[in-house]
Backbone as numpy.savetxt, mean C-alpha at the origin, in Angstrom:
# Nx Ny Nz CAx CAy CAz Cx Cy Cz
-7.32 -26.95 -8.04 -8.02 -26.00 -8.14 -7.13 -24.66 -8.00
-7.78 -24.03 -8.62 -7.12 -22.35 -8.68 -7.69 -21.18 -8.17
-7.24 -20.63 -7.32 -8.02 -19.56 -6.25 -7.15 -18.31 -6.82
-7.87 -17.18 -7.00 -7.57 -15.96 -7.50 -8.03 -14.70 -6.52
-7.35 -13.74 -6.34 -7.74 -12.64 -5.49 -7.23 -11.20 -6.19
-7.91 -10.20 -5.78 -7.65 -9.08 -6.44 -7.71 -7.93 -4.90
-6.72 -7.59 -5.19 -6.17 -6.27 -4.00 -5.86 -4.97 -4.70
-6.52 -3.96 -4.17 -6.39 -2.51 -4.66 -5.02 -2.05 -4.36
-4.38 -1.14 -5.31 -3.20 -0.70 -4.90 -3.18 0.26 -3.92
-2.46 0.77 -3.36 -2.36 1.85 -2.18 -1.31 2.77 -2.17
-1.44 4.14 -2.29 -0.64 5.17 -2.04 -0.67 5.83 -0.59
0.40 5.81 -0.05 0.33 6.88 1.04 0.86 8.07 1.04
0.00 8.84 1.82 0.28 10.38 1.45 1.41 10.99 2.76
1.26 10.39 3.90 2.21 10.31 4.93 2.04 9.38 5.98
2.98 9.21 6.49 2.88 8.10 7.58 4.11 8.44 8.92
3.85 7.63 9.85 4.83 7.69 11.06 5.31 6.29 11.40
6.60 5.86 11.43 6.81 4.13 11.73 6.79 4.24 13.26
6.23 2.99 13.28 6.00 2.48 14.86 6.75 0.78 14.90
7.89 0.80 15.23 8.50 -0.68 15.23 7.84 -1.27 16.41
8.02 -2.55 16.16 7.56 -3.34 17.63 8.42 -4.68 17.35
8.70 -5.33 18.60 9.32 -6.71 18.23 8.44 -7.63 17.48
6.88 -7.63 18.05 5.94 -8.34 17.38 5.53 -7.64 16.08
5.81 -8.47 14.76 5.46 -7.76 13.43 3.85 -7.61 13.35
3.29 -8.14 14.09 1.63 -7.96 14.04 1.28 -6.52 14.50
2.04 -6.27 15.57 1.88 -4.81 16.30 2.77 -3.74 15.71
3.72 -3.95 14.86 4.49 -3.19 14.47 3.83 -2.48 13.14
4.17 -1.35 12.67 3.31 -0.47 11.56 3.20 0.97 11.52
2.51 1.44 11.09 2.46 3.05 10.92 1.11 3.49 11.21
1.25 4.71 11.42 0.15 5.67 11.32 0.09 6.70 10.39
-0.92 7.25 9.58 -0.93 8.17 8.50 -2.05 7.84 7.80
-2.20 8.04 6.52 -3.41 8.21 5.52 -2.92 8.03 4.06
-3.77 7.42 3.29 -3.47 7.13 1.99 -4.78 6.99 1.23
-4.66 6.33 0.07 -5.66 6.18 -0.90 -5.86 4.73 -1.55
-6.78 3.93 -1.68 -6.97 2.52 -2.05 -7.26 2.80 -3.46
-6.55 2.33 -4.49 -6.94 2.54 -5.89 -7.66 1.34 -6.72
-8.34 1.81 -7.59 -9.26 0.73 -8.16 -8.04 -0.09 -9.17
-6.74 0.56 -9.55 -5.59 -0.26 -10.14 -5.14 -1.06 -9.00
-4.90 -2.48 -9.26 -4.34 -3.13 -8.17 -3.65 -4.12 -8.62
-3.66 -5.45 -7.88 -3.07 -6.57 -8.21 -3.92 -8.06 -7.98
-3.59 -8.73 -9.47 -4.34 -9.89 -9.23 -3.26 -11.08 -8.98
-3.83 -11.91 -7.84 -2.88 -12.98 -7.43 -3.78 -14.30 -7.59
-2.95 -15.02 -8.37 -3.39 -16.46 -8.19 -2.36 -17.59 -7.42
-3.19 -18.43 -6.81 -2.32 -19.22 -5.85 -2.93 -20.73 -6.22
-1.79 -21.58 -6.76 -2.35 -23.10 -6.55 -1.23 -23.60 -5.72
-1.58 -24.64 -5.17 -0.90 -25.63 -4.17 0.40 -26.47 -5.03
1.43 -26.39 -4.61 2.53 -27.02 -5.25 3.62 -27.81 -4.34
4.38 -28.53 -4.92 5.16 -29.29 -4.01 6.37 -28.37 -3.64
6.80 -27.11 -4.40 7.70 -26.20 -4.06 7.14 -24.77 -4.36
7.21 -23.79 -3.58 7.20 -22.25 -3.95 7.91 -21.60 -4.88
7.10 -20.79 -5.80 7.61 -20.43 -6.99 6.91 -19.16 -6.90
7.33 -17.89 -6.91 6.66 -16.70 -7.41 6.98 -16.00 -8.39
6.15 -15.56 -9.40 6.14 -14.65 -10.61 5.38 -13.27 -10.49
6.13 -12.28 -10.81 5.54 -11.16 -11.08 5.36 -10.65 -12.36
4.19 -10.54 -13.00 3.85 -10.26 -14.33 4.88 -11.29 -15.19
4.93 -12.31 -14.90 5.64 -13.30 -15.44 6.91 -13.57 -15.44
7.40 -12.78 -14.61 9.04 -12.73 -14.25 9.29 -13.62 -13.03
9.98 -14.46 -12.76 10.19 -15.07 -11.84 11.12 -14.62 -10.80
11.06 -14.49 -9.31 12.12 -13.78 -8.61 11.75 -13.95 -7.26
12.15 -13.37 -6.35 11.78 -13.61 -4.89 10.95 -12.25 -4.58
10.18 -12.53 -3.62 9.30 -11.46 -3.21 8.93 -11.99 -1.80
9.66 -11.51 -0.62 9.77 -11.83 0.81 8.26 -11.86 1.23
7.59 -10.68 1.16 6.31 -10.58 1.55 5.54 -12.09 1.34
5.68 -12.47 0.14 4.86 -13.59 -0.18 5.49 -14.95 0.27
6.38 -15.06 0.17 6.77 -16.14 0.63 7.06 -16.33 2.38
7.13 -15.23 2.99 6.78 -15.09 4.40 5.27 -15.48 4.54
4.28 -15.00 3.85 2.97 -15.48 4.11 2.83 -16.94 4.15
3.29 -17.63 2.93 2.96 -19.12 2.74 3.80 -19.76 3.95
5.06 -19.00 4.37 5.64 -19.74 5.66 4.79 -19.72 6.76
4.15 -18.47 7.13 3.22 -18.64 8.24 2.24 -19.48 8.16
1.49 -19.54 6.72 0.18 -20.52 6.57 0.95 -21.96 6.58
2.13 -22.39 6.45 2.79 -23.52 6.51 2.53 -24.43 5.24
2.42 -23.80 4.05 2.17 -24.45 2.76 3.17 -23.94 1.68
3.15 -24.80 0.65 4.01 -24.48 -0.50 2.92 -24.03 -1.91
3.23 -23.22 -2.69 2.39 -22.81 -3.71 2.88 -22.10 -4.81
2.27 -22.19 -6.03 2.96 -21.53 -7.04 2.23 -20.22 -7.14
2.71 -18.87 -7.06 1.81 -17.67 -6.88 2.14 -16.72 -8.28
1.36 -16.48 -8.52 1.30 -15.61 -9.89 0.75 -14.15 -9.61
1.59 -12.82 -9.39 0.96 -11.93 -9.40 0.97 -11.02 -10.72
-0.14 -10.50 -10.99 -0.40 -9.57 -12.21 -0.80 -8.37 -11.79
0.20 -7.35 -12.44 -0.33 -5.97 -12.15 0.13 -4.91 -13.18
-0.65 -3.99 -13.71 -0.37 -2.51 -14.58 0.48 -1.53 -13.43
0.49 -1.77 -12.29 0.95 -0.73 -11.26 2.76 -0.69 -11.20
3.38 0.35 -11.21 4.58 0.27 -11.38 4.93 -0.60 -10.01
6.20 -1.36 -9.99 6.54 -2.05 -8.83 7.49 -1.41 -8.14
7.68 -1.21 -6.79 8.46 -0.60 -5.92 8.38 1.06 -6.15
7.35 1.70 -6.48 7.16 2.96 -6.82 6.31 3.60 -5.85
5.73 3.10 -4.70 4.81 3.82 -3.79 3.59 3.14 -4.10
3.18 1.87 -4.59 1.71 1.76 -4.88 1.33 0.47 -4.13
2.26 0.03 -3.23 2.04 -0.89 -2.46 1.72 -2.11 -2.67
2.47 -2.49 -3.81 2.56 -3.59 -4.74 2.83 -4.91 -3.74
3.93 -4.80 -2.97 4.17 -6.02 -2.39 3.37 -6.38 -1.23
2.70 -5.37 -0.53 1.72 -5.79 0.43 0.37 -6.43 -0.33
0.15 -5.65 -1.76 -0.93 -6.30 -2.42 -0.85 -8.06 -2.71
0.37 -8.15 -3.10 0.82 -9.60 -3.50 0.84 -10.28 -2.12
1.35 -9.87 -0.89 1.11 -10.74 0.43 -0.39 -10.98 0.57
-1.31 -9.61 0.75 -2.68 -9.77 1.08 -3.58 -10.97 0.12
-2.98 -10.70 -1.08 -3.87 -11.53 -2.20 -3.49 -13.15 -2.21
-2.08 -13.00 -1.70 -1.61 -14.70 -1.16 -2.37 -15.43 -0.17
-2.42 -14.57 0.96 -3.00 -15.02 1.92 -4.53 -15.45 1.63
-5.50 -14.48 0.83 -6.73 -14.72 0.70 -6.89 -16.06 -0.14
-6.05 -16.11 -1.26 -6.51 -17.21 -2.47 -5.74 -18.37 -1.63
-4.80 -18.48 -1.04 -4.28 -19.31 -0.17 -5.45 -20.07 0.74
-6.17 -19.30 1.50 -7.06 -19.67 2.27 -8.15 -20.21 1.49
-8.66 -19.86 0.46 -9.52 -20.54 -0.30 -9.53 -21.88 -0.62
-8.22 -22.28 -0.58 -7.88 -23.72 -0.64 -8.26 -24.61 0.50
-8.36 -23.78 1.67 -8.44 -24.64 3.05 -9.31 -25.77 3.04
-10.60 -25.83 2.26 -11.26 -26.94 2.55 -10.94 -28.10 1.92
-9.77 -28.06 0.91 -9.47 -29.36 0.33 -7.96 -29.80 0.46
-7.24 -28.60 1.34 -5.88 -28.69 1.64 -5.74 -29.25 2.84
-4.82 -30.46 3.14 -4.98 -31.11 4.49 -3.95 -30.16 5.50
-3.28 -29.13 4.87 -2.40 -28.53 5.90 -2.84 -26.96 5.97
-4.04 -26.76 5.62 -4.65 -25.54 5.86 -5.90 -25.40 6.56
-5.93 -24.55 7.32 -7.24 -24.36 7.93 -7.90 -23.08 7.91
-9.09 -22.99 7.84 -9.75 -21.81 7.53 -9.43 -20.88 8.24
-9.40 -19.45 7.74 -9.20 -18.41 9.03 -10.13 -17.26 8.56
-10.55 -16.45 9.64 -11.04 -15.24 9.45 -10.31 -13.98 8.35
-10.98 -13.01 8.01 -10.48 -12.04 7.32 -9.41 -11.28 8.21
-9.85 -11.14 9.25 -8.53 -10.36 10.07 -7.47 -11.09 10.61
-7.81 -12.44 10.51 -6.67 -13.31 10.70 -5.50 -13.27 9.20
-6.21 -12.98 8.20 -5.39 -13.20 6.97 -4.76 -11.75 6.84
-5.57 -10.80 7.34 -4.99 -9.83 7.13 -3.62 -9.32 8.00
-3.68 -9.85 9.30 -2.69 -10.17 9.92 -1.54 -10.64 9.77
-1.72 -11.77 8.89 -0.87 -12.70 8.42 0.08 -11.83 7.33
-0.82 -11.19 6.40 -0.26 -10.61 5.37 0.69 -9.26 5.81
0.21 -8.55 6.94 0.63 -7.37 7.60 2.33 -7.83 8.01
2.07 -9.03 9.08 3.30 -9.29 9.50 4.39 -9.69 8.54
3.88 -10.40 7.39 4.81 -10.99 6.44 5.45 -9.90 5.83
4.69 -8.58 5.49 5.36 -7.59 4.68 6.24 -6.92 5.90
5.84 -6.40 7.09 6.78 -5.66 8.12 8.13 -6.63 8.19
7.98 -7.95 8.42 9.32 -8.85 8.36 10.12 -8.96 7.07
9.38 -8.47 5.98 10.22 -8.25 4.51 11.19 -6.94 4.40
10.45 -6.02 5.64 10.98 -4.71 5.42 10.09 -3.99 4.07
9.12 -4.55 3.55 8.56 -3.68 2.32 7.59 -3.03 2.77
7.17 -2.55 3.85 5.94 -1.84 3.84 5.42 -1.87 5.48
4.84 -1.01 5.90 4.47 -0.60 7.12 2.60 -0.70 7.49
2.07 -0.22 6.37 0.78 0.06 6.48 -0.09 -0.11 5.28
0.58 -0.56 4.13 -0.15 -0.81 3.08 -1.40 -1.68 3.26
-0.92 -3.06 3.72 -2.00 -4.35 3.73 -3.30 -3.95 4.47
-3.25 -3.28 5.71 -4.31 -2.74 6.38 -5.13 -1.89 5.60
-4.40 -0.67 5.05 -5.17 0.37 4.24 -5.66 -0.44 2.98
-5.21 -1.36 2.13 -5.85 -2.08 0.99 -7.08 -3.16 1.75
-6.93 -3.75 3.03 -7.84 -4.30 3.38 -9.08 -3.65 3.50
-9.04 -2.38 3.82 -10.22 -1.58 4.26 -10.68 -0.85 3.27
-9.66 -0.36 2.16 -10.28 0.46 0.91 -10.56 1.56 1.12
-10.95 2.35 0.15 -11.44 4.02 0.59 -10.26 4.83 0.57
-10.58 5.73 1.60 -9.49 6.64 1.92 -9.02 6.48 3.59
-8.16 5.22 3.64 -8.14 5.01 4.97 -7.05 5.63 5.89
-7.50 5.92 6.98 -6.71 6.67 7.99 -6.26 5.56 9.13
-4.85 5.53 9.02 -4.44 4.46 10.22 -3.99 5.31 11.47
-4.97 5.14 12.48 -5.07 5.92 13.61 -4.09 5.25 14.67
-4.15 4.11 14.78 -2.68 3.12 15.70 -2.30 2.09 14.64
-0.96 1.76 15.00 -0.19 1.25 14.18 -0.57 -0.51 14.41
-0.17 -1.40 13.49 -0.28 -2.69 13.43 -1.51 -3.41 12.76
-1.74 -4.73 12.83 -2.67 -5.32 12.20 -3.96 -5.86 13.21
-5.20 -6.25 12.87 -6.13 -6.51 13.81 -5.61 -7.50 14.93
-6.09 -7.55 16.05 -6.92 -6.64 16.55 -6.17 -5.33 17.11
-4.83 -5.20 16.85 -4.04 -4.11 17.45 -4.21 -2.86 16.95
-4.19 -2.74 15.51 -4.35 -1.39 14.91 -5.71 -0.68 14.96
-5.85 0.30 14.50 -7.25 0.89 14.54 -7.45 2.08 13.36
-8.24 1.80 12.54 -8.37 2.61 11.34 -9.81 3.46 11.34
-9.81 4.36 10.64 -11.12 5.32 10.16 -10.77 5.55 8.78
-11.63 6.53 8.11 -11.38 7.08 6.99 -11.96 8.07 6.70
-11.70 8.70 5.10 -12.59 9.85 4.75 -13.51 9.33 3.94
-14.70 10.17 3.71 -15.84 9.62 2.90 -15.28 10.56 1.36
-15.65 9.95 0.54 -15.57 10.20 -0.93 -14.83 9.45 -1.75
-14.82 9.16 -2.90 -14.24 8.28 -3.87 -13.90 8.93 -5.24
-12.73 9.74 -5.08 -12.49 10.84 -6.16 -11.83 9.81 -7.33
-11.75 10.41 -8.33 -11.04 10.07 -9.53 -9.50 10.43 -9.16
-8.57 9.73 -9.48 -7.14 9.89 -9.28 -6.19 9.58 -10.57
-5.28 10.70 -10.62 -4.15 10.05 -11.93 -2.91 10.07 -10.89
-2.13 9.47 -11.71 -0.52 9.09 -11.19 0.15 8.99 -12.18
1.77 9.38 -12.05 2.69 9.50 -12.74 4.06 9.18 -11.85
4.91 7.96 -12.43 5.91 7.85 -11.50 7.14 7.86 -12.31
8.18 8.40 -11.76 9.42 8.62 -12.32 10.86 7.54 -11.84
10.29 6.46 -11.10 10.85 5.47 -10.29 10.81 5.27 -9.02
11.48 4.64 -8.50 11.31 3.97 -7.07 12.32 4.56 -6.06
12.00 4.37 -4.63 12.65 4.33 -3.53 13.06 3.40 -3.00
14.20 3.10 -1.96 14.40 1.93 -1.28 13.60 2.02 0.03
12.26 1.18 -0.02 11.48 1.41 1.20 12.35 0.84 2.37
12.87 -0.40 2.23 13.45 -0.91 3.31 14.71 -0.01 4.08
15.45 0.71 3.05 16.47 1.53 3.56 15.69 2.54 4.39
14.87 3.03 4.06 14.25 4.06 4.49 13.65 4.10 6.23
12.52 2.78 5.89 11.82 2.42 7.04 12.55 1.49 7.99
14.03 1.23 7.82 14.61 0.46 8.81 15.86 1.47 9.21
15.99 2.51 8.78 16.92 3.44 9.24 16.43 4.50 10.44
16.93 5.71 10.63 16.54 6.56 11.38 15.35 7.31 11.08
14.27 7.02 11.76 13.19 7.55 11.10 12.29 8.80 12.03
13.24 9.13 12.93 12.80 10.15 14.20 12.18 11.32 13.15
12.95 11.85 12.39 12.40 13.11 11.50 11.18 12.79 10.89
11.11 11.58 10.02 10.10 11.46 9.39 8.81 10.85 10.31
8.99 10.40 11.52 7.66 10.13 12.18 7.31 11.55 13.13
8.11 12.40 13.20 7.89 13.64 13.83 6.98 14.40 12.67
7.29 14.34 11.55 6.39 14.89 10.41 5.09 14.24 10.18
5.09 12.95 10.24 3.95 12.08 10.18 2.88 12.32 11.15
3.30 12.37 12.48 2.53 12.82 13.65 2.04 14.11 13.56
2.55 14.96 13.12 1.99 16.52 12.75 1.11 16.45 11.65
1.44 15.55 10.50 0.23 15.70 9.27 -0.93 15.06 9.83
-0.62 13.84 10.56 -2.12 13.31 11.02 -2.92 14.14 11.92
-2.31 14.87 12.98 -3.11 15.76 13.64 -3.77 16.92 13.08
-2.91 17.04 11.74 -3.48 18.41 11.19 -4.87 17.66 10.12
-4.87 16.58 9.74 -5.76 15.86 9.20 -7.01 15.64 10.01
-6.78 15.22 11.12 -7.97 14.80 12.08 -8.58 16.08 12.48
-7.83 17.52 12.62 -8.66 18.38 12.95 -9.38 19.34 11.74
-9.03 18.48 10.38 -9.97 18.96 9.32 -9.82 17.64 8.33
-10.63 16.97 8.53 -10.86 15.54 7.72 -11.56 15.84 6.48
-10.88 16.28 5.51 -11.02 16.53 4.07 -10.18 15.89 3.32
-10.43 15.87 2.03 -9.75 15.29 1.03 -8.37 16.47 0.72
-8.86 17.66 0.87 -7.93 18.96 0.12 -6.89 19.04 1.42
-7.57 18.88 2.72 -6.38 18.65 3.89 -5.37 17.65 3.84
-6.13 16.31 3.36 -5.25 15.17 2.97 -4.21 15.58 2.16
-4.36 16.02 1.03 -3.46 16.32 0.21 -2.28 17.86 0.75
-2.86 18.58 1.53 -2.03 19.48 1.81 -1.07 19.07 3.02
-1.68 18.00 3.84 -0.82 17.27 4.77 0.30 16.68 4.27
-0.19 15.84 2.90 0.90 14.83 2.47 2.02 15.81 1.84
1.86 17.05 1.23 2.95 17.81 0.71 3.66 18.27 1.79
3.37 18.73 2.92 3.86 19.30 4.04 4.68 18.15 4.61
4.53 16.93 4.61 5.03 15.70 5.23 6.48 15.68 4.25
5.89 15.42 2.86 7.16 15.04 2.16 8.17 15.96 2.34
8.06 17.37 2.32 9.05 18.38 2.70 9.66 18.57 3.86
8.93 18.14 5.02 9.54 17.97 6.41 10.15 16.75 6.87
9.75 15.71 6.00 10.64 14.45 6.08 11.76 14.12 5.22
11.83 15.42 4.26 13.12 15.40 3.55 13.18 14.21 2.52
12.02 14.12 1.86 11.82 12.93 0.94 11.63 13.40 -0.44
11.32 14.69 -0.61 10.88 15.17 -1.98 12.20 14.97 -2.87
12.15 14.56 -3.97 13.10 14.78 -5.22 12.72 16.00 -6.20
13.66 16.40 -6.74 13.44 17.42 -7.45 12.37 17.35 -8.49
12.49 16.28 -9.34 11.39 15.95 -10.38 9.97 15.94 -9.82
9.94 15.19 -8.59 8.51 15.22 -8.20 8.23 16.43 -7.39
9.09 17.23 -6.85 8.47 18.71 -6.33 8.00 19.32 -7.46
8.64 19.35 -8.60 8.64 20.21 -9.78 7.10 19.67 -10.51
6.83 18.38 -10.53 5.56 17.86 -11.06 4.37 18.52 -9.81
4.64 18.32 -8.83 3.50 18.83 -7.78 3.05 20.30 -8.09
4.11 20.91 -8.30 4.07 22.36 -8.55 3.42 22.66 -9.82
3.73 21.88 -10.87 3.11 22.01 -12.12 1.60 21.92 -11.77
1.04 20.80 -11.06 -0.31 20.42 -11.16 -0.95 21.86 -10.08
-0.29 22.10 -9.13 -0.90 23.29 -8.34 -1.04 24.27 -9.17
-0.11 24.49 -9.92 -0.14 26.04 -10.89 -1.25 26.10 -11.69
-1.77 24.57 -12.02 -2.81 24.41 -13.14 -4.05 24.48 -12.27
-4.11 24.56 -10.98 -5.48 24.39 -10.02 -5.66 23.16 -9.76
-4.65 22.25 -9.79 -4.97 21.08 -9.03 -4.52 20.56 -7.63
-4.83 19.46 -7.30 -4.35 19.06 -5.99 -3.37 17.79 -6.31
-2.08 17.94 -5.93 -1.12 16.58 -6.05 -0.13 16.62 -5.00
0.33 15.21 -4.68 1.50 15.01 -3.42 2.14 13.96 -4.22
3.35 13.73 -3.31 4.24 12.46 -3.43 3.62 11.24 -2.81
3.91 10.08 -3.56 3.59 8.85 -2.96 4.68 8.28 -2.14
4.20 7.78 -1.17 5.35 7.21 -0.10 5.14 5.77 -0.03
6.41 4.99 -0.73 7.73 5.71 -0.90 8.23 5.28 -2.50
7.86 6.29 -3.19 8.41 6.37 -4.44 8.58 7.74 -5.24
9.07 7.72 -6.27 9.25 8.95 -7.02 8.02 8.96 -8.00
7.04 9.18 -7.17 5.33 9.00 -7.72 4.86 10.35 -7.37
4.08 10.78 -8.21 3.03 12.00 -7.82 1.59 11.60 -8.35
0.80 11.62 -7.18 -0.74 11.63 -7.39 -1.65 12.76 -7.27
-2.44 12.58 -8.16 -3.33 14.06 -8.15 -4.62 13.40 -8.12
-5.58 14.45 -7.57 -7.14 14.38 -7.76 -7.40 14.64 -8.82
-8.86 14.13 -9.49 -9.39 14.26 -10.57 -8.24 14.23 -11.57
-8.30 15.10 -12.75 -7.66 15.08 -13.89 -6.27 16.06 -13.62
-5.84 16.25 -12.55 -4.96 17.46 -12.28 -3.53 17.28 -13.11
-3.07 15.86 -13.15 -1.83 15.84 -13.80 -2.06 15.95 -15.49
-3.13 15.28 -15.89 -3.28 15.72 -17.69 -3.65 17.28 -17.73
-4.26 17.87 -16.60 -4.59 19.44 -16.95 -3.45 20.25 -16.64
-2.22 19.61 -16.23 -0.87 20.31 -16.13 0.10 19.49 -16.87
-0.36 19.02 -18.37 0.34 18.42 -19.43 1.23 17.36 -19.24
0.51 16.38 -18.41 1.18 15.21 -18.05 0.50 14.29 -18.79
0.65 13.90 -20.17 -0.23 13.00 -20.86 0.21 11.56 -20.61
1.20 11.31 -20.09 1.47 10.12 -19.56 0.83 9.42 -18.35
0.09 10.23 -17.89 -0.49 9.99 -16.55 -1.65 8.88 -16.83
-1.77 8.24 -15.73 -2.56 7.08 -15.70 -3.65 7.36 -14.91
-4.88 6.98 -15.25 -6.28 7.48 -14.56 -6.72 6.24 -13.84
-7.32 6.38 -12.50 -8.06 5.28 -11.90 -8.96 6.27 -10.99
-9.51 5.23 -10.14 -10.36 6.10 -8.88 -9.91 5.42 -7.50
-10.40 6.00 -6.49 -10.33 5.37 -5.33 -11.24 4.70 -4.98
-11.16 3.43 -4.67 -12.04 2.17 -4.77 -12.65 1.95 -3.31
-14.05 2.11 -3.36 -14.82 1.78 -2.10 -14.76 0.32 -1.54
-14.76 -0.40 -2.54 -14.65 -2.09 -2.13 -13.15 -2.10 -1.63
-12.70 -3.35 -1.12 -11.19 -3.48 -0.90 -11.07 -4.82 -1.57
-10.55 -5.72 -1.04 -10.33 -6.71 -1.80 -11.46 -7.96 -2.21
-11.32 -8.85 -3.17 -12.42 -9.82 -3.49 -11.40 -10.99 -3.98
-12.32 -12.16 -3.84 -11.87 -13.42 -4.43 -12.50 -13.61 -5.68
């Protein structure tokens, strides 16, 4: 039997890092957008684990960590139009999709027991934290919409809320950043900026405030690159709202902000109200 899961992409506007010895309790506080562009994950039980992303075989620690936590081997195929390692939560989506699709095999697989949604989210979140590829994408992707991560960690430790509204979104990417290097290094400045950004957003819980807080965070956390900063300013000069996606050299904009600023290569999607689906 083949099982497939779809998991939305996720861009983070700002975050603070909260390490913990227990990876299920570690994570981030912050805010982001779950995108209708996402990742389709296919899982087939196998004698040996293999992972392919867009047809290319390679290692993805978040996926192999999920399978190790479940105690099974499988052939995992991940397909996505999203840029990889550019701030779209692809590794988190692959981890969560693997957990969901593998669980679909539980009724017929001798080594799998059925698990609840929260259990699967916790497994995927902990697997990604251990891999060093993210701190909050999985819980945001599981919720969908415009998730606010109020307390770090997976269920039942983390706490989420959200903003209403499901706007159209455009994005353009100029490359990636080394997520593991950033989140495992000195995050003092970044976390201070992220905490301040979340406070500002909670005082004014609107999409415009989210975008403004995200721009301030990128500057205060010293993560802006020249090209990203110039692109954000181009969108704002054209009357739009844009910010940098964490962690990548990627700009996301509400509505058609990038197209209006002359970025014909921008891809369009929308914030998805739904989250994952099998």
